[in-house]
CSV table of C-alpha atoms and ligand atoms in Angstrom, one decimal:
chain,number,residue,atom,x,y,z
A,275,MET,CA,93.1,90.9,64.6
A,276,LEU,CA,91.3,88.8,67.1
A,277,SER,CA,94.6,87.8,69.0
A,278,THR,CA,95.5,91.6,69.1
A,279,LEU,CA,92.1,92.2,70.6
A,280,LEU,CA,92.4,89.4,73.2
A,281,THR,CA,96.0,90.5,74.0
A,282,ALA,CA,94.8,94.1,74.7
A,283,LEU,CA,91.7,92.8,76.9
A,284,LEU,CA,94.0,90.5,78.9
A,285,ALA,CA,96.8,93.2,79.3
A,286,ALA,CA,94.0,95.7,80.4
A,287,PHE,CA,92.7,93.3,83.0
A,288,TRP,CA,96.0,92.4,84.3
A,289,ILE,CA,97.1,96.1,84.7
A,290,MET,CA,94.0,97.1,86.5
A,291,VAL,CA,93.6,94.3,89.0
A,292,PRO,CA,95.2,96.2,91.7
A,293,ALA,CA,92.7,99.1,90.9
A,294,TYR,CA,89.6,96.7,90.8
A,295,ILE,CA,90.2,95.0,94.0
A,296,PRO,CA,90.1,97.9,96.6
A,297,ASN,CA,86.4,98.9,95.9
A,298,PRO,CA,84.8,95.4,96.6
A,299,VAL,CA,87.1,94.9,99.5
A,300,ALA,CA,86.1,98.3,100.9
A,301,ALA,CA,82.4,97.2,100.6
A,302,LEU,CA,83.3,94.0,102.3
A,303,CYS,CA,85.4,95.4,105.3
A,304,GLY,CA,84.1,99.0,105.4
A,305,GLY,CA,82.4,100.6,108.4
A,306,GLY,CA,83.3,102.6,111.4
A,307,THR,CA,84.9,106.0,111.4
A,308,PRO,CA,84.0,108.1,108.3
A,309,ILE,CA,87.0,109.7,106.7
A,310,ASP,CA,85.3,113.1,107.0
A,311,PHE,CA,84.7,112.5,110.7
A,312,CYS,CA,81.0,113.3,110.0
A,313,ARG,CA,81.9,116.9,109.3
A,314,ASN,CA,79.9,119.0,106.9
A,315,TYR,CA,81.3,121.2,104.0
A,316,THR,CA,80.5,124.9,103.6
A,317,ASP,CA,77.3,123.9,101.7
A,318,GLY,CA,75.9,122.2,104.9
A,319,ARG,CA,76.1,118.7,103.4
A,320,ARG,CA,78.5,116.0,104.4
A,321,ILE,CA,82.1,116.3,103.0
A,322,LEU,CA,82.2,112.7,101.8
A,323,GLY,CA,79.3,110.9,103.7
A,324,ASN,CA,79.2,107.8,105.8
A,325,GLY,CA,80.1,105.5,102.7
A,326,LYS,CA,83.7,106.5,102.9
A,327,THR,CA,85.5,105.1,105.9
A,328,TYR,CA,89.0,104.6,107.2
A,329,ARG,CA,88.6,100.9,107.5
A,330,GLY,CA,87.4,100.6,104.0
A,331,LEU,CA,90.1,102.8,102.7
A,332,ILE,CA,93.0,100.9,104.4
A,333,CYS,CA,91.6,97.4,103.9
A,334,GLY,CA,90.9,98.2,100.2
A,335,VAL,CA,94.3,99.7,99.5
A,336,LEU,CA,96.2,96.8,101.3
A,337,ALA,CA,94.2,94.2,99.3
A,338,GLY,CA,94.9,95.9,96.1
A,339,VAL,CA,98.6,96.1,96.9
A,340,LEU,CA,98.7,92.5,98.1
A,341,ILE,CA,97.2,91.2,94.8
A,342,GLY,CA,99.6,93.3,93.0
A,343,LEU,CA,102.5,91.9,94.8
A,344,VAL,CA,101.2,88.4,93.8
A,345,GLN,CA,101.0,89.5,90.2
A,346,ILE,CA,104.6,90.7,90.3
A,347,TRP,CA,105.7,87.4,91.7
A,348,LEU,CA,103.7,85.3,89.2
A,349,VAL,CA,105.2,87.2,86.3
A,350,GLY,CA,108.6,87.0,87.6
A,351,THR,CA,108.3,83.3,88.6
A,352,TYR,CA,106.6,82.0,85.5
A,353,HIS,CA,107.7,84.6,83.0
A,354,TRP,CA,104.2,85.2,81.8
A,355,ASP,CA,104.1,87.5,78.8
A,356,LEU,CA,101.9,90.1,80.6
A,357,PRO,CA,102.7,93.8,81.5
A,358,ARG,CA,105.0,94.2,84.3
A,359,GLN,CA,103.7,95.6,87.5
A,360,THR,CA,106.1,97.3,89.9
A,361,ILE,CA,105.6,97.9,93.8
A,362,LEU,CA,105.1,101.6,93.0
A,363,SER,CA,102.7,101.0,90.2
A,364,VAL,CA,100.4,98.6,92.2
A,365,THR,CA,100.5,101.0,95.2
A,366,LEU,CA,99.5,104.0,93.0
A,367,LEU,CA,96.8,102.0,91.3
A,368,ALA,CA,95.2,100.7,94.6
A,369,LEU,CA,95.5,104.0,96.4
A,370,GLY,CA,94.4,106.0,93.2
A,371,ALA,CA,91.2,103.8,92.9
A,372,LEU,CA,89.9,104.7,96.3
A,373,LEU,CA,91.0,108.3,96.1
A,374,GLY,CA,89.0,108.6,92.8
A,375,ASP,CA,86.1,106.9,94.6
A,376,MET,CA,86.4,109.5,97.4
A,377,GLY,CA,86.7,112.4,94.9
A,378,LYS,CA,83.5,111.1,93.3
A,379,SER,CA,81.7,111.1,96.5
A,380,PHE,CA,82.9,114.6,97.3
A,381,ILE,CA,81.4,115.9,94.0
A,382,LYS,CA,78.3,113.6,94.5
A,383,ARG,CA,77.6,115.4,97.9
A,384,ARG,CA,78.1,118.8,96.3
A,385,LEU,CA,75.5,117.9,93.7
A,386,GLY,CA,73.2,117.0,96.5
A,387,LYS,CA,73.1,113.4,95.8
A,388,GLU,CA,72.6,111.2,98.8
A,389,ARG,CA,75.0,108.3,99.9
A,390,GLY,CA,74.4,105.3,97.7
A,391,GLU,CA,72.5,107.2,95.1
A,392,ALA,CA,73.5,106.0,91.6
A,393,TRP,CA,75.5,108.4,89.4
A,394,PRO,CA,75.9,106.7,86.1
A,395,VAL,CA,79.3,106.9,84.4
A,396,ALA,CA,81.1,108.5,87.3
A,397,ASP,CA,80.4,105.5,89.5
A,398,GLN,CA,82.0,103.3,86.9
A,399,TYR,CA,85.0,105.4,85.9
A,400,ASP,CA,86.0,107.0,89.2
A,401,LEU,CA,88.6,104.4,90.0
A,402,VAL,CA,90.1,104.6,86.4
A,403,VAL,CA,90.3,108.4,86.7
A,404,GLY,CA,92.0,108.2,90.2
A,405,ALA,CA,94.3,105.4,89.4
A,406,PHE,CA,95.5,107.0,86.1
A,407,LEU,CA,95.9,110.4,87.7
A,408,LEU,CA,98.2,109.0,90.5
A,409,THR,CA,100.2,106.8,88.2
A,410,ILE,CA,100.7,109.6,85.6
A,411,ILE,CA,101.9,112.1,88.3
A,412,PHE,CA,104.1,109.7,90.3
A,413,ASP,CA,105.2,107.0,87.8
A,414,PRO,CA,104.6,108.5,84.2
A,415,ALA,CA,107.4,106.2,82.7
A,416,TRP,CA,105.5,103.2,83.9
A,417,PHE,CA,102.1,104.5,82.9
A,418,PHE,CA,103.0,105.3,79.2
A,419,ALA,CA,105.0,102.1,78.7
A,420,VAL,CA,102.1,100.0,79.7
A,421,VAL,CA,98.9,101.8,79.0
A,422,THR,CA,99.1,101.9,75.2
A,423,LEU,CA,96.1,103.2,73.1
A,424,PRO,CA,94.5,99.6,72.5
A,425,VAL,CA,95.0,98.9,76.2
A,426,LEU,CA,93.4,102.2,77.2
A,427,ILE,CA,90.4,101.4,75.0
A,428,ALA,CA,90.2,98.0,76.4
A,429,ILE,CA,90.2,99.3,80.0
A,430,LEU,CA,87.5,101.7,79.1
A,431,VAL,CA,85.3,98.9,77.7
A,432,ILE,CA,85.9,96.2,80.5
A,433,THR,CA,85.8,98.5,83.5
A,434,PRO,CA,82.0,99.2,83.4
A,435,VAL,CA,81.2,95.6,82.6
A,436,LEU,CA,83.2,94.3,85.6
A,437,HIS,CA,82.0,97.2,87.9
A,438,ARG,CA,78.3,96.3,87.2
A,439,SER,CA,78.9,92.5,87.4
A,440,VAL,CA,80.7,92.7,90.8
A,441,ASN,CA,78.2,95.2,92.3
A,442,ILE,CA,75.3,93.0,91.3
A,443,LEU,CA,77.1,90.0,92.9
A,444,GLY,CA,77.7,92.2,96.0
A,445,TYR,CA,74.0,93.1,96.2
A,446,TRP,CA,73.0,89.5,95.9
A,447,ILE,CA,75.2,88.3,98.7
A,448,LYS,CA,74.0,91.3,100.6
A,449,VAL,CA,77.4,93.0,101.0
A,450,LYS,CA,76.2,96.1,99.0
A,451,LYS,CA,72.8,97.9,99.6
A,452,GLU,CA,72.5,98.9,95.9
A,453,PRO,CA,73.2,96.9,92.8
A,454,TRP,CA,75.5,99.7,91.4
B,271,LIG,N1,83.4,101.9,101.7
B,271,LIG,C1,84.1,102.2,102.8
B,271,LIG,N2,85.2,103.1,102.6
B,271,LIG,C2,85.5,103.5,101.4
B,271,LIG,C3,84.8,103.2,100.3
B,271,LIG,C4,83.7,102.2,100.4
B,271,LIG,O1,83.8,101.9,103.9
B,271,LIG,N3,86.6,104.3,101.3
B,271,LIG,C5,82.2,100.9,101.8
B,271,LIG,C6,81.0,101.6,102.5
B,271,LIG,O2,80.4,100.8,103.4
B,271,LIG,C7,80.2,101.8,101.3
B,271,LIG,C8,80.3,100.6,100.5
B,271,LIG,O3,81.7,100.4,100.8
B,271,LIG,O4,78.8,102.1,101.6
B,271,LIG,C9,80.1,100.8,99.0
B,271,LIG,O5,80.9,101.7,98.4
B,271,LIG,P1,80.3,103.0,97.5
B,271,LIG,O6,79.2,102.4,96.5
B,271,LIG,O7,81.6,103.6,96.8
B,271,LIG,O8,79.8,103.9,98.4
B,271,LIG,P2,78.2,104.5,98.6
B,271,LIG,O9,77.7,104.0,99.9
B,271,LIG,O10,77.5,104.2,97.4
B,271,LIG,O11,78.5,106.1,98.8
B,271,LIG,P3,78.6,107.4,97.7
B,271,LIG,O12,77.2,107.8,97.4
B,271,LIG,O13,79.4,108.3,98.5
B,271,LIG,O14,79.3,106.7,96.6
B,272,LIG,MG1,77.8,103.5,95.6
């Protein structure tokens, strides 16, 4: 029982690493031209806001893919008994995580929430929704082979915990303006 639980938690973490990396890296490297080029939507508010930049998007996705390639290499070299990533899966996970983050910002702006304002639940799960959507659309075989029910539950449990911890850390080291 305990070992099944630990296996699912470890598998969940391993699968999601390429999706977890892009957000903190975007916070570290972000800045410069906003993705929406400072344009407003029909409601007069920003499309995405200054918190979504090209530099953050590109650095974040590259970092997620790079870590994913290291994972692929590790499992291949040391034959670790962990879920297998592919170049496609890690790319979809990394890109999906930040597309999910952008989608969330788009909806946040439509709801009149300012940049950086907390939006509980959405702030924690946007990356999961984006990463899952992209992998389900473009690599469903990988997704359904790897994300079993116990792994899915484990992902839903560990994601908010990691999200919160990393953001508090980012706030302490003054990389993030808010601890969420
Ligand atoms: N960031 C970026 N580009 C992205 C995502 C994030 O440059 N595509 C950087 C920004 O500097 C941003 C920081 O990472 O301020 C933290 O990201 P996040 O919390 O997602 O953005 P918020 O500033 O909170 O904006 P929002 O309210 O739109 O979520
Ligand atoms: Mg935020």
